[in-house]
């Protein structure tokens, strides 16, 4: 049935589909993907729920401005190839965003179906079509027309990959410099296999290579090359090196063995494959793991600890459930998997045993006071409420700061007081021809916001290069 | 891919490898290191760049084959390739003209010391080098260091070469002799050695720089695994170091953190050996 034959009433009568998931008890012991993906019939039916409304609020909710209604109409007509073409044109990493975007705060939050009921499952459909395209369509090809302009991209995370894809499609000669040994940035080292399998990242990266993007790994900008050297070789540069400097708690005992930054813990497990039995990279395992933080990274770390065999995997957050920045779906999944949540607590000290390993954390209870600068109610310590919680592993997931390696080597780059790069309304930095986006500009944000920056900067770079002609 | 140009065993299990890495060779300054990952599914291993030739596009690494990762690095044949060489990382050594400098190297730490000592000599310092090893074969780079040192003093634990004992005894004599007393000391070697040297130089009031090699993953400041307490503050050896004022370093904590995965590696080594035997 084509969507044209469906009345609004027909569409309104369709209930939101559900995502098939790996059984919670089983998945808590493995690293295979939690969400299994929609079947074809379910995807078509879900897309038919879209009212194809005139206002298209969903598009405004999308940082890369995916043409969601057109995409959904194609899916509703079971024309997956047409849907995939729209996806590919608008979004460089659809299989990724379909898995990790906080849709409930973006496109789906704006969906008119959500006013009285549940929004269209845009994210699940995006994933469905991206996976379908990987199975059924040839890799994207480089454009026939080349501009002869060379653009360097620093960092192969979501921002860098998106910018690179966009620039390549515009005919520019693009080289990505990546500091680590494999491309993907946070998609590779940060987000765990059970949420974003690395074969998906490989595929997204391969698609960009098909577009003609060159990727050089093991190049640390600020050390191996400076931004100045890049400008000698390239016509423009996009900096998207992320915010890779972990923050610590600054409490006693933080350097005990078994205490990790979330970056280290997740890098060992994801990039270095420590979850595999035959991995050469060790990571501490123990009966009780405590993770400090309330964001997606904290959620990834606590669910990883559970999978690595911790009987108790506890997330300790200084605010309440409502204030957690983590995606709703992750919170639900974590709860199903047996992750424990400890709200309104703040760590005072990590306590070690004679062997130098962490054995407990001393926590203090908090209560919520007046709203702070972020609009969330500020946690206030409750006197005399200290208590000890035994743990064998502690992971600090309270955020990251700007890594100064690159910026120190380029004093002309104007920074804000936190060390993040300042940009103008076109995404250009204080150095002509050098653009920046993602976490190095925003501080810690999300994959899709970095991608939005990558896309906008690519367009701005293209215009900048045209002005130079 | 980074081609191995030449390779030579300079002491038991210690190999000097020249590797093609043009970008690293061009950017490298004394005191910096690279992270080497020999192949897929291998660990990332920090190694000091002992020397570099920017024109030829090569760097020299001195690798002690102790664990599984380093054994695989030195097993790479000449003409073969290492998958990943990232760098140069860390701060270059801040080279000053102190006047008289004593450079102390212990075991394979002497390889880390070599470029620093050379740079110090180039900057006009009078460099005296003390190198120690278990026995004669483990004393490395003696001739290379002699090329620019006023004197190279050797100690071995068994007395098979030079003075019998530890480097600290020789350094102690120099510290208590006003004529030979150094203006600064650079020490690189096992943590107990660097700690002992700092205990000697602190009361003598002699500035002492140490180069630390804690457990590290990315080498770019991203993971914080290499954090050390220096002067009561958390520092990342990879981006804030690897060299620090030795008098400010919490060596006890460093030593403890370094053995975090000892058992894991032993278990892994045993497992890999089993697999190999089975083959």
mmCIF file of C-alpha atoms in Angstrom, chain B residues 77-276:
data_model
loop_
_atom_site.group_PDB
_atom_site.id
_atom_site.type_symbol
_atom_site.label_atom_id
_atom_site.label_comp_id
_atom_site.label_asym_id
_atom_site.label_seq_id
_atom_site.Cartn_x
_atom_site.Cartn_y
_atom_site.Cartn_z
ATOM 1 C CA UNK B 77 62.347 -8.226 10.551
ATOM 2 C CA UNK B 78 64.381 -5.634 8.679
ATOM 3 C CA UNK B 79 62.203 -4.626 5.727
ATOM 4 C CA UNK B 80 59.117 -5.576 7.701
ATOM 5 C CA UNK B 81 56.609 -3.042 8.968
ATOM 6 C CA UNK B 82 55.315 -1.799 12.281
ATOM 7 C CA UNK B 83 51.652 -0.857 11.969
ATOM 8 C CA UNK B 84 51.586 2.249 14.158
ATOM 9 C CA UNK B 85 54.135 4.800 15.275
ATOM 10 C CA UNK B 86 52.531 7.921 16.747
ATOM 11 C CA UNK B 87 54.416 10.961 17.871
ATOM 12 C CA UNK B 88 56.604 12.662 18.781
ATOM 13 C CA UNK B 89 54.831 12.879 22.144
ATOM 14 C CA UNK B 90 55.605 14.566 25.436
ATOM 15 C CA UNK B 91 57.429 17.806 26.105
ATOM 16 C CA UNK B 92 60.918 18.081 24.722
ATOM 17 C CA UNK B 93 63.626 18.304 27.371
ATOM 18 C CA UNK B 94 64.177 21.869 28.510
ATOM 19 C CA UNK B 95 67.839 22.155 27.775
ATOM 20 C CA UNK B 96 69.731 24.726 29.801
ATOM 21 C CA UNK B 97 73.370 25.381 30.332
ATOM 22 C CA UNK B 98 73.686 24.394 33.980
ATOM 23 C CA UNK B 99 77.447 24.048 33.907
ATOM 24 C CA UNK B 100 78.297 20.641 35.294
ATOM 25 C CA UNK B 101 75.670 17.973 34.761
ATOM 26 C CA UNK B 102 75.667 14.356 35.811
ATOM 27 C CA UNK B 103 73.485 12.055 33.716
ATOM 28 C CA UNK B 104 72.572 8.766 35.343
ATOM 29 C CA UNK B 105 71.138 5.868 33.390
ATOM 30 C CA UNK B 106 69.979 2.558 34.805
ATOM 31 C CA UNK B 107 69.480 -0.491 32.577
ATOM 32 C CA UNK B 108 67.453 0.330 29.473
ATOM 33 C CA UNK B 109 66.779 3.786 30.952
ATOM 34 C CA UNK B 110 70.193 4.605 29.543
ATOM 35 C CA UNK B 111 68.537 4.620 26.120
ATOM 36 C CA UNK B 112 66.124 7.313 27.312
ATOM 37 C CA UNK B 113 69.023 9.189 28.848
ATOM 38 C CA UNK B 114 71.133 9.144 25.704
ATOM 39 C CA UNK B 115 69.348 11.902 23.697
ATOM 40 C CA UNK B 116 69.055 14.110 26.804
ATOM 41 C CA UNK B 117 72.742 13.761 27.620
ATOM 42 C CA UNK B 118 73.645 14.506 24.026
ATOM 43 C CA UNK B 119 71.456 17.626 23.956
ATOM 44 C CA UNK B 120 72.905 18.793 27.286
ATOM 45 C CA UNK B 121 76.413 18.383 25.950
ATOM 46 C CA UNK B 122 75.481 20.211 22.744
ATOM 47 C CA UNK B 123 74.194 23.087 24.889
ATOM 48 C CA UNK B 124 77.637 23.488 26.420
ATOM 49 C CA UNK B 125 77.247 21.520 29.640
ATOM 50 C CA UNK B 126 80.111 19.505 31.002
ATOM 51 C CA UNK B 127 78.435 16.088 31.055
ATOM 52 C CA UNK B 128 79.547 13.236 33.246
ATOM 53 C CA UNK B 129 77.632 10.038 32.647
ATOM 54 C CA UNK B 130 77.049 7.237 35.105
ATOM 55 C CA UNK B 131 75.508 4.078 33.720
ATOM 56 C CA UNK B 132 74.558 0.990 35.607
ATOM 57 C CA UNK B 133 73.472 -2.507 34.745
ATOM 58 C CA UNK B 134 73.120 -5.941 36.218
ATOM 59 C CA UNK B 135 76.357 -7.117 34.596
ATOM 60 C CA UNK B 136 78.595 -6.131 31.694
ATOM 61 C CA UNK B 137 76.310 -7.192 28.824
ATOM 62 C CA UNK B 138 73.493 -5.074 30.268
ATOM 63 C CA UNK B 139 75.508 -1.877 30.246
ATOM 64 C CA UNK B 140 74.419 -0.206 27.020
ATOM 65 C CA UNK B 141 75.479 2.749 24.882
ATOM 66 C CA UNK B 142 78.802 3.159 26.670
ATOM 67 C CA UNK B 143 80.656 4.205 23.540
ATOM 68 C CA UNK B 144 77.849 6.393 22.218
ATOM 69 C CA UNK B 145 77.776 8.286 25.506
ATOM 70 C CA UNK B 146 81.565 8.565 25.647
ATOM 71 C CA UNK B 147 81.490 10.538 22.397
ATOM 72 C CA UNK B 148 80.299 13.648 24.216
ATOM 73 C CA UNK B 149 80.758 12.884 27.928
ATOM 74 C CA UNK B 150 83.706 14.188 29.882
ATOM 75 C CA UNK B 151 83.717 10.845 31.608
ATOM 76 C CA UNK B 152 81.585 7.692 31.533
ATOM 77 C CA UNK B 153 81.457 5.851 34.831
ATOM 78 C CA UNK B 154 80.075 2.342 34.890
ATOM 79 C CA UNK B 155 78.647 0.305 37.737
ATOM 80 C CA UNK B 156 77.517 -3.300 37.661
ATOM 81 C CA UNK B 157 75.787 -5.264 40.376
ATOM 82 C CA UNK B 158 78.206 -8.172 39.987
ATOM 83 C CA UNK B 159 81.330 -6.102 39.380
ATOM 84 C CA UNK B 160 81.889 -7.572 35.930
ATOM 85 C CA UNK B 161 82.456 -4.050 34.590
ATOM 86 C CA UNK B 162 83.392 -0.803 36.342
ATOM 87 C CA UNK B 163 82.602 -0.301 39.986
ATOM 88 C CA UNK B 164 80.729 -3.081 41.738
ATOM 89 C CA UNK B 165 77.416 -1.855 43.139
ATOM 90 C CA UNK B 166 74.840 0.731 42.195
ATOM 91 C CA UNK B 167 74.983 4.068 40.421
ATOM 92 C CA UNK B 168 74.050 5.800 43.671
ATOM 93 C CA UNK B 169 77.428 4.992 45.243
ATOM 94 C CA UNK B 170 79.316 6.739 42.429
ATOM 95 C CA UNK B 171 76.921 9.679 42.416
ATOM 96 C CA UNK B 172 77.211 9.919 46.210
ATOM 97 C CA UNK B 173 80.974 10.353 45.948
ATOM 98 C CA UNK B 174 80.567 13.131 43.424
ATOM 99 C CA UNK B 175 77.977 14.909 45.542
ATOM 100 C CA UNK B 176 80.263 14.929 48.560
ATOM 101 C CA UNK B 177 83.280 16.138 46.577
ATOM 102 C CA UNK B 178 83.093 19.911 46.153
ATOM 103 C CA UNK B 179 85.281 19.822 43.039
ATOM 104 C CA UNK B 180 83.091 17.259 41.266
ATOM 105 C CA UNK B 181 79.696 18.250 42.603
ATOM 106 C CA UNK B 182 77.212 18.733 39.729
ATOM 107 C CA UNK B 183 74.932 21.710 39.193
ATOM 108 C CA UNK B 184 72.164 19.418 37.976
ATOM 109 C CA UNK B 185 71.427 15.695 37.708
ATOM 110 C CA UNK B 186 69.369 13.897 35.046
ATOM 111 C CA UNK B 187 68.318 10.418 36.079
ATOM 112 C CA UNK B 188 66.489 7.809 34.021
ATOM 113 C CA UNK B 189 65.993 4.221 35.030
ATOM 114 C CA UNK B 190 63.892 1.968 37.228
ATOM 115 C CA UNK B 191 61.698 3.804 39.747
ATOM 116 C CA UNK B 192 63.719 2.622 42.802
ATOM 117 C CA UNK B 193 66.883 4.018 41.206
ATOM 118 C CA UNK B 194 65.361 7.411 40.433
ATOM 119 C CA UNK B 195 63.840 7.551 43.897
ATOM 120 C CA UNK B 196 67.174 6.734 45.565
ATOM 121 C CA UNK B 197 68.974 9.365 43.503
ATOM 122 C CA UNK B 198 66.418 12.010 44.440
ATOM 123 C CA UNK B 199 66.878 11.120 48.087
ATOM 124 C CA UNK B 200 70.610 11.773 47.630
ATOM 125 C CA UNK B 201 70.345 15.011 45.708
ATOM 126 C CA UNK B 202 67.563 16.608 47.745
ATOM 127 C CA UNK B 203 69.655 17.195 50.889
ATOM 128 C CA UNK B 204 72.546 18.242 48.630
ATOM 129 C CA UNK B 205 70.282 20.813 47.008
ATOM 130 C CA UNK B 206 71.086 19.664 43.477
ATOM 131 C CA UNK B 207 68.290 20.050 40.936
ATOM 132 C CA UNK B 208 67.323 16.620 39.632
ATOM 133 C CA UNK B 209 65.267 15.862 36.543
ATOM 134 C CA UNK B 210 63.769 12.414 36.092
ATOM 135 C CA UNK B 211 62.006 10.923 33.066
ATOM 136 C CA UNK B 212 58.980 8.853 34.011
ATOM 137 C CA UNK B 213 57.472 5.929 32.165
ATOM 138 C CA UNK B 214 54.173 5.066 33.814
ATOM 139 C CA UNK B 215 51.474 2.897 32.235
ATOM 140 C CA UNK B 216 50.048 4.796 29.299
ATOM 141 C CA UNK B 217 47.360 4.182 26.688
ATOM 142 C CA UNK B 218 46.934 6.987 24.166
ATOM 143 C CA UNK B 219 49.870 9.286 24.995
ATOM 144 C CA UNK B 220 47.914 12.440 24.113
ATOM 145 C CA UNK B 221 46.351 13.341 27.467
ATOM 146 C CA UNK B 222 43.079 11.656 26.678
ATOM 147 C CA UNK B 223 42.988 8.871 29.246
ATOM 148 C CA UNK B 224 44.874 10.048 32.313
ATOM 149 C CA UNK B 225 46.193 6.535 32.973
ATOM 150 C CA UNK B 226 49.723 7.905 33.244
ATOM 151 C CA UNK B 227 48.850 10.348 36.017
ATOM 152 C CA UNK B 228 51.510 10.968 38.623
ATOM 153 C CA UNK B 229 51.514 13.193 41.658
ATOM 154 C CA UNK B 230 54.105 15.932 41.292
ATOM 155 C CA UNK B 231 54.323 18.605 43.971
ATOM 156 C CA UNK B 232 50.951 17.473 45.309
ATOM 157 C CA UNK B 233 49.226 17.947 41.945
ATOM 158 C CA UNK B 234 48.003 15.423 39.409
ATOM 159 C CA UNK B 235 50.125 15.548 36.250
ATOM 160 C CA UNK B 236 49.831 13.447 33.105
ATOM 161 C CA UNK B 237 53.280 12.086 32.206
ATOM 162 C CA UNK B 238 52.337 11.961 28.513
ATOM 163 C CA UNK B 239 51.525 15.656 28.043
ATOM 164 C CA UNK B 240 52.920 17.379 31.161
ATOM 165 C CA UNK B 241 56.068 15.229 31.148
ATOM 166 C CA UNK B 242 57.685 12.792 30.733
ATOM 167 C CA UNK B 243 60.357 14.796 32.606
ATOM 168 C CA UNK B 244 59.674 16.242 36.027
ATOM 169 C CA UNK B 245 61.580 17.721 38.927
ATOM 170 C CA UNK B 246 62.441 14.516 40.754
ATOM 171 C CA UNK B 247 62.267 16.155 44.154
ATOM 172 C CA UNK B 248 58.533 16.745 43.661
ATOM 173 C CA UNK B 249 57.575 13.271 42.369
ATOM 174 C CA UNK B 250 55.584 10.847 44.531
ATOM 175 C CA UNK B 251 57.655 7.765 43.684
ATOM 176 C CA UNK B 252 55.806 5.419 46.041
ATOM 177 C CA UNK B 253 52.548 6.051 44.210
ATOM 178 C CA UNK B 254 54.263 5.757 40.819
ATOM 179 C CA UNK B 255 55.834 2.400 41.741
ATOM 180 C CA UNK B 256 52.498 1.137 42.962
ATOM 181 C CA UNK B 257 50.588 2.244 39.861
ATOM 182 C CA UNK B 258 53.185 0.662 37.594
ATOM 183 C CA UNK B 259 52.453 -2.807 38.924
ATOM 184 C CA UNK B 260 48.671 -2.544 38.449
ATOM 185 C CA UNK B 261 48.532 -5.143 35.705
ATOM 186 C CA UNK B 262 51.481 -7.325 36.686
ATOM 187 C CA UNK B 263 49.316 -10.372 37.278
ATOM 188 C CA UNK B 264 47.291 -9.796 34.128
ATOM 189 C CA UNK B 265 50.433 -9.694 32.036
ATOM 190 C CA UNK B 266 51.837 -12.829 33.681
ATOM 191 C CA UNK B 267 48.589 -14.640 32.978
ATOM 192 C CA UNK B 268 48.571 -13.344 29.413
ATOM 193 C CA UNK B 269 52.183 -14.334 28.803
ATOM 194 C CA UNK B 270 51.492 -17.837 30.091
ATOM 195 C CA UNK B 271 48.426 -18.089 27.885
ATOM 196 C CA UNK B 272 50.262 -16.909 24.795
ATOM 197 C CA UNK B 273 53.070 -19.350 25.453
ATOM 198 C CA UNK B 274 50.514 -22.139 25.743
ATOM 199 C CA UNK B 275 48.988 -21.182 22.416
ATOM 200 C CA UNK B 276 52.402 -21.112 20.833
#
